[in-house]
Amino acid sequence: MKRIAILSTLAFCLLSLSLDAQVPPEFTDLYAELEGYLTNFDATLDTNWNGTLSDCLMAATLMPATSAGRDWSSAGDASTDTNFLNDMVVPYLDALQALGIKSIKFAIQFPILYQPFYAATNGENYPAGYTNTFNFYSNLVVLLRQRGIKIIIPTESIIAGNGADTTTYERSLTFPQFVAGRSALIQTIARYLKPDYLILQSEPETEAANLPANLGNQITNAAADMLMISNFLTDLQTAGLRSSNTIIGAGCGTAQSDFTNFLAGFTTLPGLDLLDIHVYQINHFPITGVDELQRIIQMADAAHVTNAIHPNGMRVGIGEYWLYKQANMEYGSTNLGANTFRGRNVYSCFSPLDREMQLCMVKVAHYEQFDFIDPYWTEYFFSYLDYTQMQTYVQSLINSNLSSDAIGLMLQNTNQSLVFPALLAGQQTATAQGYAEYIEPGPPLLRITNNGAGSVSLGWSPVAIKFLPQQNPNSLGANWTTIPVPPRAAGSDFSVTLTTTNNQEFFRLHQP
């Protein structure tokens, strides 16, 4: 089927998206390495994907709502602040919707919506906190439904609230008590919040590592973890909470240890509807053969296989992704932790790579026909820090003998403090504008800029890989001719600049 995109004349002009391209020497090698991984994966997708858009839900993480605000900001949380929904969550939601986002994900980590945690003296010790948190999520779901937004809720136990009270409480639990508590929270979500997607686990390795050893050690191997997930599924069924309106999923990240056994476990688990994939590391290790980006396709293909357990195959979603800014040579370092690499997220010099990551995830979602994808660190849709401007501050932290991880955490907190002023002012970063462009439905828009002196620049979405730019000089009997397109830089759109010969020249994007 042939499709013609927007036909435009020279009079039409759109403001181009600005990108921060200056990479500081500190990150030159890292930038080039990550750019290479993304460019190669993009080329793989362009070779195999026919360009057809799927019905994938292009979601985004509602950061302030994650674990009722405890996981993201120091500006309070819903257990104590009854105005948290209107003051913190709604403005963030409005800003995401302004980007065209119609599906929202927020995590409810154990024990944030588990009543015994709020009653326990070694927990929150604040019974009203459960009521406030429950009401917060109930009201949030009502609001999202009123706006016609699809809802994705994952739940496990990963740094639930970054607070000592959650850690102290979990240390008091036996493993059977922990599993029972996780199951009770899952049932609460299914019974009262009724999300479109309920994800029982997404990062087994991270969950195990963040739990007290007496709990985490119980789920470090695939068989034990699958048994826990199977028990959750059975409990949902027994409670009468399995419904065609809520798709149940679970899965792991592309960097999961014992990857083969965990993938096999999830894709052969009876009663599980969807394989959830998390993508942060994108590195390729030639010696071991591990390619984190290619694992996305490997996992999706494994889930799509039809068998006696899943006669129609499994659904697949990417429940979280963001570009993890770690070089191959930094793997295994004892001096650099997660906050060092997350701290690099704040710098605007990485925006082109963040955009390219969005593009690759949108393309692979269409190619593999995912149910949803979800960019996690959506705060960078609204605010980045300038590397050069931050160096005086960073040097002062170094002089104070702070570790690389501590500095990375402080950089993240600094950027977080700027997010709400930015989104309230309507500010969108180039990364946000890129995602908004990539998820647009229908034929792509052709942007035309008249540069003067007979020069014209054309630009269009890099999702439109099967569309060809064409021109017609508007002279008698003239045909449309295809315009050669130069290679596209990472993080940029398709673009071409050419000289015109006619004041009434026409341009179009054409899909043969």
Short mmCIF file of C-alpha atoms in Angstrom, two decimals:
data_model
loop_
_atom_site.label_atom_id
_atom_site.label_comp_id
_atom_site.label_asym_id
_atom_site.label_seq_id
_atom_site.Cartn_x
_atom_site.Cartn_y
_atom_site.Cartn_z
CA MET A 1 0.00 0.00 0.00
CA LYS A 2 1.36 3.41 -0.96
CA ARG A 3 1.22 6.30 1.47
CA ILE A 4 2.04 9.94 0.86
CA ALA A 5 3.15 12.05 3.80
CA ILE A 6 2.48 15.76 4.13
CA LEU A 7 2.95 17.70 0.85
CA SER A 8 4.51 21.09 1.50
CA THR A 9 5.70 24.22 -0.32
CA LEU A 10 8.64 26.45 0.48
CA ALA A 11 6.46 28.70 2.60
CA PHE A 12 6.20 26.04 5.33
CA CYS A 13 8.79 26.16 8.08
CA LEU A 14 9.15 24.43 11.45
CA LEU A 15 11.50 25.26 14.29
CA SER A 16 14.25 22.66 14.29
CA LEU A 17 15.12 20.69 17.42
CA SER A 18 18.35 21.76 19.04
CA LEU A 19 20.86 19.14 20.16
CA ASP A 20 23.81 19.49 22.53
CA ALA A 21 26.68 18.10 20.46
CA GLN A 22 29.79 19.24 22.33
CA VAL A 23 31.22 16.18 24.11
CA PRO A 24 33.82 16.98 26.80
CA PRO A 25 37.18 15.15 26.59
CA GLU A 26 36.33 13.16 29.73
CA PHE A 27 33.56 11.38 27.84
CA THR A 28 34.85 11.33 24.25
CA ASP A 29 35.76 7.63 24.24
CA LEU A 30 32.62 6.60 26.14
CA TYR A 31 30.42 8.61 23.80
CA ALA A 32 31.99 7.07 20.71
CA GLU A 33 31.65 3.56 22.13
CA LEU A 34 27.97 3.92 23.02
CA GLU A 35 27.23 5.69 19.76
CA GLY A 36 28.71 2.74 17.90
CA TYR A 37 26.51 0.24 19.73
CA LEU A 38 23.37 2.26 19.05
CA THR A 39 24.23 2.92 15.41
CA ASN A 40 24.87 -0.77 14.75
CA PHE A 41 21.62 -1.81 16.41
CA ASP A 42 19.70 0.83 14.49
CA ALA A 43 21.17 -0.51 11.25
CA THR A 44 20.13 -4.05 12.21
CA LEU A 45 16.58 -2.89 12.82
CA ASP A 46 16.43 -0.94 9.55
CA THR A 47 17.58 -4.05 7.68
CA ASN A 48 14.98 -6.36 9.21
CA TRP A 49 11.98 -4.12 9.94
CA ASN A 50 9.60 -3.33 7.08
CA GLY A 51 8.69 0.07 8.53
CA THR A 52 5.12 -0.87 9.50
CA LEU A 53 3.93 0.80 12.70
CA SER A 54 2.41 -1.46 15.35
CA ASP A 55 -0.14 -0.78 18.09
CA CYS A 56 2.56 -0.69 20.77
CA LEU A 57 1.75 1.54 23.73
CA MET A 58 4.47 4.19 23.90
CA ALA A 59 4.43 4.83 27.63
CA ALA A 60 6.50 6.85 30.09
CA THR A 61 7.33 6.54 33.77
CA LEU A 62 5.37 8.84 36.06
CA MET A 63 8.34 9.40 38.34
CA PRO A 64 6.66 11.09 41.35
CA ALA A 65 4.11 8.27 41.60
CA THR A 66 6.73 5.52 41.83
CA SER A 67 6.37 4.00 45.31
CA ALA A 68 4.15 6.95 46.23
CA GLY A 69 6.99 9.41 45.71
CA ARG A 70 9.57 7.72 47.91
CA ASP A 71 11.84 6.49 45.13
CA TRP A 72 12.32 9.74 43.31
CA SER A 73 12.16 12.96 45.25
CA SER A 74 12.84 14.35 48.68
CA ALA A 75 9.77 16.56 48.36
CA GLY A 76 7.60 14.30 50.53
CA ASP A 77 5.45 11.32 49.73
CA ALA A 78 1.81 10.29 49.61
CA SER A 79 1.82 8.45 52.95
CA THR A 80 2.15 11.75 54.83
CA ASP A 81 1.14 14.38 52.27
CA THR A 82 -2.52 14.16 51.24
CA ASN A 83 -1.93 16.87 48.61
CA PHE A 84 0.87 14.91 46.95
CA LEU A 85 -1.27 13.86 43.99
CA ASN A 86 -2.29 17.39 42.99
CA ASP A 87 0.93 19.13 43.96
CA MET A 88 3.52 16.71 42.59
CA VAL A 89 2.00 14.06 40.36
CA VAL A 90 -0.57 15.93 38.28
CA PRO A 91 1.89 18.57 36.97
CA TYR A 92 4.29 15.81 35.94
CA LEU A 93 1.45 13.88 34.30
CA ASP A 94 0.34 17.00 32.42
CA ALA A 95 3.88 17.48 31.10
CA LEU A 96 4.06 13.88 29.88
CA GLN A 97 0.70 14.16 28.17
CA ALA A 98 1.88 17.31 26.42
CA LEU A 99 4.39 15.05 24.65
CA GLY A 100 1.59 12.88 23.29
CA ILE A 101 2.04 10.10 25.84
CA LYS A 102 -1.13 8.08 26.44
CA SER A 103 0.16 5.23 28.62
CA ILE A 104 1.72 5.61 32.05
CA LYS A 105 3.84 3.33 34.20
CA PHE A 106 4.49 3.67 37.91
CA ALA A 107 5.93 1.05 40.24
CA ILE A 108 4.48 0.10 43.60
CA GLN A 109 7.38 -1.58 45.36
CA PHE A 110 7.02 -3.84 48.38
CA PRO A 111 6.14 -2.91 51.12
CA ILE A 112 4.80 0.51 50.06
CA LEU A 113 1.19 -0.68 49.69
CA TYR A 114 1.31 -3.42 52.34
CA GLN A 115 -0.73 -2.63 55.44
CA PRO A 116 1.36 -4.57 58.03
CA PHE A 117 4.41 -2.46 57.14
CA TYR A 118 2.63 0.71 58.29
CA ALA A 119 1.42 -0.90 61.52
CA ALA A 120 4.77 -2.45 62.48
CA THR A 121 6.94 -0.70 65.06
CA ASN A 122 10.00 -1.76 63.06
CA GLY A 123 8.38 -0.46 59.89
CA GLU A 124 6.60 2.81 59.23
CA ASN A 125 4.79 2.71 62.60
CA TYR A 126 2.17 5.02 61.14
CA PRO A 127 -1.13 3.22 60.41
CA ALA A 128 -2.66 6.25 58.70
CA GLY A 129 0.14 6.07 56.15
CA TYR A 130 -1.40 3.00 54.55
CA THR A 131 -4.78 4.68 54.18
CA ASN A 132 -3.16 7.76 52.68
CA THR A 133 -1.09 5.69 50.25
CA PHE A 134 -4.05 3.53 49.25
CA ASN A 135 -6.19 6.62 48.65
CA PHE A 136 -3.40 8.23 46.65
CA TYR A 137 -3.17 5.31 44.26
CA SER A 138 -6.94 4.88 44.05
CA ASN A 139 -7.40 8.54 43.16
CA LEU A 140 -4.50 8.42 40.69
CA VAL A 141 -6.04 5.46 38.86
CA VAL A 142 -9.41 7.25 38.68
CA LEU A 143 -7.68 10.31 37.22
CA LEU A 144 -5.78 8.25 34.65
CA ARG A 145 -8.94 6.43 33.59
CA GLN A 146 -10.79 9.73 33.23
CA ARG A 147 -8.03 10.88 30.88
CA GLY A 148 -8.18 7.66 28.86
CA ILE A 149 -4.67 6.60 29.86
CA LYS A 150 -3.50 2.98 29.91
CA ILE A 151 -1.89 1.89 33.18
CA ILE A 152 1.18 -0.31 33.73
CA ILE A 153 2.08 -1.21 37.32
CA PRO A 154 5.18 -3.27 38.14
CA THR A 155 5.83 -4.47 41.67
CA GLU A 156 8.77 -6.12 43.38
CA SER A 157 11.15 -5.11 46.16
CA ILE A 158 13.77 -2.77 44.78
CA ILE A 159 14.97 0.06 47.02
CA ALA A 160 11.39 0.69 48.07
CA GLY A 161 11.56 4.24 49.26
CA ASN A 162 15.30 4.46 49.84
CA GLY A 163 14.41 4.53 53.53
CA ALA A 164 15.80 2.83 56.61
CA ASP A 165 12.30 1.86 57.73
CA THR A 166 11.71 -0.41 54.72
CA THR A 167 15.10 -2.08 55.18
CA THR A 168 14.56 -2.62 58.90
CA TYR A 169 11.13 -4.07 58.25
CA GLU A 170 12.34 -6.48 55.57
CA ARG A 171 15.13 -7.71 57.84
CA SER A 172 12.50 -8.80 60.34
CA LEU A 173 10.75 -11.07 57.82
CA THR A 174 11.29 -14.73 57.17
CA PHE A 175 11.30 -15.75 53.53
CA PRO A 176 7.75 -17.22 53.72
CA GLN A 177 6.56 -13.96 55.31
CA PHE A 178 8.24 -11.96 52.57
CA VAL A 179 6.64 -14.04 49.81
CA ALA A 180 3.24 -13.80 51.51
CA GLY A 181 3.63 -10.04 51.81
CA ARG A 182 4.63 -9.65 48.17
CA SER A 183 1.65 -11.77 47.15
CA ALA A 184 -0.74 -9.74 49.30
CA LEU A 185 0.48 -6.49 47.73
CA ILE A 186 0.06 -7.97 44.24
CA GLN A 187 -3.50 -8.96 45.08
CA THR A 188 -4.24 -5.48 46.43
CA ILE A 189 -3.13 -3.95 43.14
CA ALA A 190 -5.14 -6.44 41.10
CA ARG A 191 -8.29 -6.13 43.20
CA TYR A 192 -8.49 -2.37 43.70
CA LEU A 193 -6.35 -0.65 41.07
CA LYS A 194 -7.04 -3.02 38.16
CA PRO A 195 -4.19 -1.90 35.87
CA ASP A 196 -4.05 -2.85 32.22
CA TYR A 197 -0.71 -4.53 32.93
CA LEU A 198 0.48 -5.92 36.26
CA ILE A 199 4.15 -6.93 36.29
CA LEU A 200 5.12 -9.29 39.12
CA GLN A 201 8.88 -8.98 38.75
CA SER A 202 11.23 -7.27 36.30
CA GLU A 203 14.75 -7.45 37.71
CA PRO A 204 15.29 -10.63 39.77
CA GLU A 205 18.99 -9.94 40.24
CA THR A 206 18.39 -6.38 41.42
CA GLU A 207 15.60 -7.48 43.75
CA ALA A 208 17.79 -10.17 45.31
CA ALA A 209 20.71 -7.76 45.72
CA ASN A 210 18.59 -5.11 47.43
CA LEU A 211 16.96 -7.47 49.89
CA PRO A 212 18.51 -8.53 53.20
CA ALA A 213 20.69 -11.57 52.58
CA ASN A 214 18.29 -13.98 54.32
CA LEU A 215 15.65 -13.06 51.72
CA GLY A 216 17.67 -12.24 48.63
CA ASN A 217 19.68 -15.45 48.76
CA GLN A 218 16.45 -17.40 48.34
CA ILE A 219 15.81 -16.11 44.82
CA THR A 220 19.27 -15.88 43.28
CA ASN A 221 18.76 -18.92 41.08
CA ALA A 222 16.19 -19.22 38.32
CA ALA A 223 14.35 -22.27 39.68
CA ALA A 224 13.73 -20.69 43.09
CA ASP A 225 12.67 -17.40 41.54
CA MET A 226 10.25 -19.10 39.14
CA LEU A 227 8.72 -20.94 42.09
CA MET A 228 8.03 -17.62 43.81
CA ILE A 229 6.48 -16.11 40.67
CA SER A 230 4.42 -19.28 40.15
CA ASN A 231 3.09 -18.95 43.69
CA PHE A 232 2.05 -15.36 42.97
CA LEU A 233 0.15 -16.52 39.87
CA THR A 234 -1.56 -19.30 41.82
CA ASP A 235 -2.57 -16.89 44.58
CA LEU A 236 -4.10 -14.51 42.04
CA GLN A 237 -6.06 -17.36 40.50
CA THR A 238 -7.24 -18.67 43.87
CA ALA A 239 -8.38 -15.19 44.89
CA GLY A 240 -10.43 -14.88 41.69
CA LEU A 241 -8.28 -11.99 40.47
CA ARG A 242 -7.28 -13.26 37.03
CA SER A 243 -9.09 -11.21 34.42
CA SER A 244 -8.75 -10.67 30.70
CA ASN A 245 -8.72 -6.94 31.49
CA THR A 246 -5.38 -7.20 33.30
CA ILE A 247 -2.39 -8.77 31.56
CA ILE A 248 0.06 -10.37 33.97
CA GLY A 249 3.76 -10.21 33.20
CA ALA A 250 7.21 -10.82 34.64
CA GLY A 251 10.73 -10.88 33.30
CA CYS A 252 14.29 -9.68 33.67
CA GLY A 253 16.86 -7.31 32.27
CA THR A 254 19.15 -7.98 29.36
CA ALA A 255 22.06 -7.93 31.84
CA GLN A 256 20.56 -10.60 34.13
CA SER A 257 23.07 -13.13 35.46
CA ASP A 258 22.34 -16.73 34.50
CA PHE A 259 20.48 -15.16 31.61
CA THR A 260 19.68 -18.37 29.72
CA ASN A 261 17.98 -20.11 32.64
CA PHE A 262 15.99 -17.05 33.70
CA LEU A 263 14.77 -16.45 30.15
CA ALA A 264 13.79 -20.11 29.79
CA GLY A 265 12.03 -19.98 33.14
CA PHE A 266 9.90 -16.95 32.34
CA THR A 267 8.98 -18.11 28.83
CA THR A 268 7.80 -21.52 30.06
CA LEU A 269 5.91 -20.36 33.15
CA PRO A 270 2.23 -21.41 32.98
CA GLY A 271 -0.22 -18.57 33.50
CA LEU A 272 2.23 -15.79 32.65
CA ASP A 273 0.91 -13.61 29.81
CA LEU A 274 3.83 -11.30 29.08
CA LEU A 275 7.63 -11.25 29.19
CA ASP A 276 8.87 -7.95 30.61
CA ILE A 277 12.31 -6.75 29.48
CA HIS A 278 14.48 -4.10 31.09
CA VAL A 279 17.21 -2.45 29.02
CA TYR A 280 19.93 -0.27 30.51
CA GLN A 281 23.35 -1.62 29.56
CA ILE A 282 23.82 -1.72 25.79
CA ASN A 283 27.40 -2.96 25.71
CA HIS A 284 28.77 -5.62 23.40
CA PHE A 285 31.48 -7.97 24.65
CA PRO A 286 33.09 -9.78 21.70
CA ILE A 287 35.02 -12.23 23.90
CA THR A 288 31.91 -13.61 25.63
CA GLY A 289 29.59 -12.94 22.71
CA VAL A 290 27.16 -11.00 24.91
CA ASP A 291 25.41 -8.18 23.07
CA GLU A 292 22.94 -6.44 25.38
CA LEU A 293 20.94 -4.84 22.55
CA GLN A 294 20.70 -8.00 20.48
CA ARG A 295 19.38 -9.73 23.60
CA ILE A 296 16.20 -7.68 23.25
CA ILE A 297 15.45 -9.48 19.99
CA GLN A 298 16.59 -12.80 21.45
CA MET A 299 14.23 -12.44 24.42
CA ALA A 300 11.31 -11.32 22.27
CA ASP A 301 11.77 -14.17 19.81
CA ALA A 302 11.92 -16.68 22.68
CA ALA A 303 8.67 -15.31 24.11
CA HIS A 304 6.88 -15.36 20.77
CA VAL A 305 7.50 -19.11 20.30
CA THR A 306 4.26 -21.11 20.40
CA ASN A 307 4.16 -24.23 22.58
CA ALA A 308 1.81 -26.26 24.74
CA ILE A 309 2.14 -23.78 27.61
CA HIS A 310 1.64 -20.71 25.43
CA PRO A 311 -0.26 -21.85 22.30
CA ASN A 312 -0.27 -18.30 20.91
CA GLY A 313 3.13 -17.32 22.23
CA MET A 314 3.67 -14.68 24.91
CA ARG A 315 3.24 -10.95 24.77
CA VAL A 316 6.36 -8.84 25.26
CA GLY A 317 6.99 -5.38 26.70
CA ILE A 318 9.97 -3.24 27.63
CA GLY A 319 9.02 -2.15 31.12
CA GLU A 320 12.06 0.08 31.60
CA TYR A 321 14.89 1.41 29.52
CA TRP A 322 17.41 4.22 29.56
CA LEU A 323 20.94 4.50 28.25
CA TYR A 324 23.40 3.30 30.92
CA LYS A 325 26.54 5.32 30.37
CA GLN A 326 29.20 2.76 31.20
CA ALA A 327 32.13 1.76 29.01
CA ASN A 328 33.24 -1.83 28.51
CA MET A 329 36.49 -1.17 30.36
CA GLU A 330 34.53 0.03 33.43
CA TYR A 331 32.75 -3.28 33.95
CA GLY A 332 33.97 -5.04 37.06
CA SER A 333 35.42 -1.87 38.58
CA THR A 334 35.36 -1.82 42.37
CA ASN A 335 35.71 1.97 42.47
CA LEU A 336 32.74 2.89 40.28
CA GLY A 337 29.17 2.05 41.24
CA ALA A 338 25.73 2.58 39.74
CA ASN A 339 25.45 6.20 40.87
CA THR A 340 28.64 7.07 38.99
CA PHE A 341 27.04 5.94 35.75
CA ARG A 342 23.61 7.36 36.58
CA GLY A 343 25.29 10.63 37.45
CA ARG A 344 26.35 10.92 33.83
CA ASN A 345 22.68 10.94 32.83
CA VAL A 346 22.38 14.52 33.98
CA TYR A 347 24.65 16.02 31.32
CA SER A 348 23.08 17.50 28.22
CA CYS A 349 26.05 16.40 26.10
CA PHE A 350 24.53 12.91 26.17
CA SER A 351 21.17 14.09 24.84
CA PRO A 352 21.84 12.92 21.25
CA LEU A 353 22.59 9.41 22.53
CA ASP A 354 19.52 9.49 24.78
CA ARG A 355 17.47 10.41 21.70
CA GLU A 356 19.05 7.60 19.70
CA MET A 357 18.20 5.17 22.51
CA GLN A 358 14.55 6.31 22.34
CA LEU A 359 14.59 5.77 18.59
CA CYS A 360 16.03 2.26 18.82
CA MET A 361 13.47 1.22 21.41
CA VAL A 362 10.58 2.61 19.33
CA LYS A 363 11.84 0.79 16.26
CA VAL A 364 12.39 -2.56 18.00
CA ALA A 365 8.93 -2.23 19.56
CA HIS A 366 7.35 -1.93 16.12
CA TYR A 367 9.57 -4.66 14.67
CA GLU A 368 8.81 -7.18 17.43
CA GLN A 369 5.24 -5.92 17.98
CA PHE A 370 5.65 -5.24 21.68
CA ASP A 371 2.70 -4.41 23.88
CA PHE A 372 4.49 -1.41 25.40
CA ILE A 373 7.80 0.34 25.95
CA ASP A 374 8.65 2.67 28.81
CA PRO A 375 11.54 5.15 29.11
CA TYR A 376 12.34 5.24 32.82
CA TRP A 377 14.32 8.40 33.64
CA THR A 378 11.70 10.77 32.28
CA GLU A 379 13.03 13.64 34.41
CA TYR A 380 15.50 14.14 31.54
CA PHE A 381 12.54 14.97 29.34
CA PHE A 382 12.47 18.28 31.21
CA SER A 383 15.91 19.09 32.55
CA TYR A 384 19.61 18.42 31.97
CA LEU A 385 22.72 20.00 33.46
CA ASP A 386 25.41 21.67 31.38
CA TYR A 387 28.73 19.86 31.83
CA THR A 388 30.93 22.96 31.63
CA GLN A 389 28.81 24.97 34.04
CA MET A 390 28.86 22.14 36.61
CA GLN A 391 32.62 21.60 36.73
CA THR A 392 33.34 24.14 39.48
CA TYR A 393 30.76 22.41 41.66
CA VAL A 394 32.06 18.95 40.78
CA GLN A 395 35.64 19.97 41.55
CA SER A 396 34.55 21.24 44.97
CA LEU A 397 33.04 17.83 45.69
CA ILE A 398 36.23 16.11 44.55
CA ASN A 399 38.25 18.40 46.83
CA SER A 400 35.99 17.32 49.69
CA ASN A 401 37.11 13.72 49.07
CA LEU A 402 33.68 12.52 48.06
CA SER A 403 33.55 9.27 46.15
CA SER A 404 32.59 9.09 42.49
CA ASP A 405 29.28 7.49 43.49
CA ALA A 406 28.53 10.21 46.04
CA ILE A 407 29.23 12.89 43.45
CA GLY A 408 27.01 11.11 40.94
CA LEU A 409 24.17 11.01 43.45
CA MET A 410 24.53 14.71 44.21
CA LEU A 411 24.43 15.53 40.50
CA GLN A 412 21.21 13.54 40.16
CA ASN A 413 19.69 15.37 43.12
CA THR A 414 20.73 18.72 41.64
CA ASN A 415 19.00 17.95 38.36
CA GLN A 416 15.91 16.66 40.17
CA SER A 417 15.57 20.00 41.92
CA LEU A 418 15.26 21.66 38.51
CA VAL A 419 12.68 19.31 37.03
CA PHE A 420 9.51 20.86 38.41
CA PRO A 421 10.41 24.48 37.62
CA ALA A 422 11.29 23.30 34.11
CA LEU A 423 8.13 21.34 33.42
CA LEU A 424 5.91 24.02 34.95
CA ALA A 425 7.55 26.47 32.53
CA GLY A 426 6.73 24.14 29.64
CA GLN A 427 10.36 23.27 29.01
CA GLN A 428 11.09 20.11 26.98
CA THR A 429 14.55 18.78 26.29
CA ALA A 430 15.64 17.56 22.87
CA THR A 431 15.32 14.02 24.24
CA ALA A 432 11.67 14.62 25.07
CA GLN A 433 11.00 16.20 21.70
CA GLY A 434 12.66 13.26 20.02
CA TYR A 435 10.49 10.71 21.83
CA ALA A 436 7.38 12.76 21.06
CA GLU A 437 8.31 12.76 17.38
CA TYR A 438 9.15 9.05 17.25
CA ILE A 439 5.85 7.94 18.79
CA GLU A 440 3.63 10.02 16.51
CA PRO A 441 1.08 7.83 14.72
CA GLY A 442 0.43 7.95 11.00
CA PRO A 443 2.58 9.20 8.11
CA PRO A 444 5.60 11.33 9.08
CA LEU A 445 5.63 15.09 8.82
CA LEU A 446 8.04 16.67 6.33
CA ARG A 447 9.63 19.81 7.78
CA ILE A 448 10.82 22.36 5.24
CA THR A 449 13.03 25.33 6.06
CA ASN A 450 13.73 28.04 3.50
CA ASN A 451 17.34 29.04 4.12
CA GLY A 452 17.24 31.81 1.52
CA ALA A 453 19.38 32.26 -1.58
CA GLY A 454 17.75 29.22 -3.17
CA SER A 455 18.72 26.84 -0.34
CA VAL A 456 16.17 24.55 1.31
CA SER A 457 16.54 22.11 4.21
CA LEU A 458 14.25 19.12 4.64
CA GLY A 459 13.86 17.11 7.84
CA TRP A 460 11.73 14.16 8.94
CA SER A 461 11.49 11.44 11.56
CA PRO A 462 14.10 8.65 11.50
CA VAL A 463 11.28 6.21 12.23
CA ALA A 464 10.15 6.71 8.62
CA ILE A 465 12.79 4.39 7.15
CA LYS A 466 10.66 3.39 4.13
CA PHE A 467 9.77 6.92 3.06
CA LEU A 468 11.72 8.66 0.31
CA PRO A 469 12.10 12.45 0.00
CA GLN A 470 11.08 13.65 -3.44
CA GLN A 471 10.90 16.97 -5.26
CA ASN A 472 8.96 18.35 -8.19
CA PRO A 473 10.01 21.63 -9.88
CA ASN A 474 6.36 22.36 -10.74
CA SER A 475 7.22 22.72 -14.41
CA LEU A 476 5.04 21.37 -17.19
CA GLY A 477 5.33 17.59 -17.45
CA ALA A 478 7.86 17.29 -14.61
CA ASN A 479 7.99 14.08 -12.59
CA TRP A 480 8.73 13.54 -8.94
CA THR A 481 12.40 12.69 -8.41
CA THR A 482 13.94 11.05 -5.35
CA ILE A 483 16.46 13.11 -3.38
CA PRO A 484 19.63 11.35 -2.12
CA VAL A 485 19.82 11.34 1.68
CA PRO A 486 23.17 11.60 3.50
CA PRO A 487 23.95 9.37 6.51
CA ARG A 488 22.16 10.37 9.71
CA ALA A 489 24.13 11.23 12.85
CA ALA A 490 23.09 9.57 16.10
CA GLY A 491 20.33 11.52 17.78
CA SER A 492 19.37 13.44 14.68
CA ASP A 493 16.52 13.26 12.19
CA PHE A 494 16.80 12.44 8.53
CA SER A 495 17.78 15.68 6.81
CA VAL A 496 19.02 17.02 3.52
CA THR A 497 19.89 20.48 2.23
CA LEU A 498 19.57 21.24 -1.48
CA THR A 499 19.43 24.08 -3.98
CA THR A 500 16.13 24.93 -5.64
CA THR A 501 15.60 26.23 -9.15
CA ASN A 502 11.97 27.26 -8.98
CA ASN A 503 10.07 29.50 -6.58
CA GLN A 504 7.11 27.10 -6.68
CA GLU A 505 9.02 23.87 -6.09
CA PHE A 506 7.25 21.09 -4.19
CA PHE A 507 8.55 18.40 -1.84
CA ARG A 508 7.03 15.28 -0.34
CA LEU A 509 7.79 12.06 1.53
CA HIS A 510 6.71 9.08 -0.52
CA GLN A 511 6.34 5.46 0.55
CA PRO A 512 6.65 3.22 -2.53
#
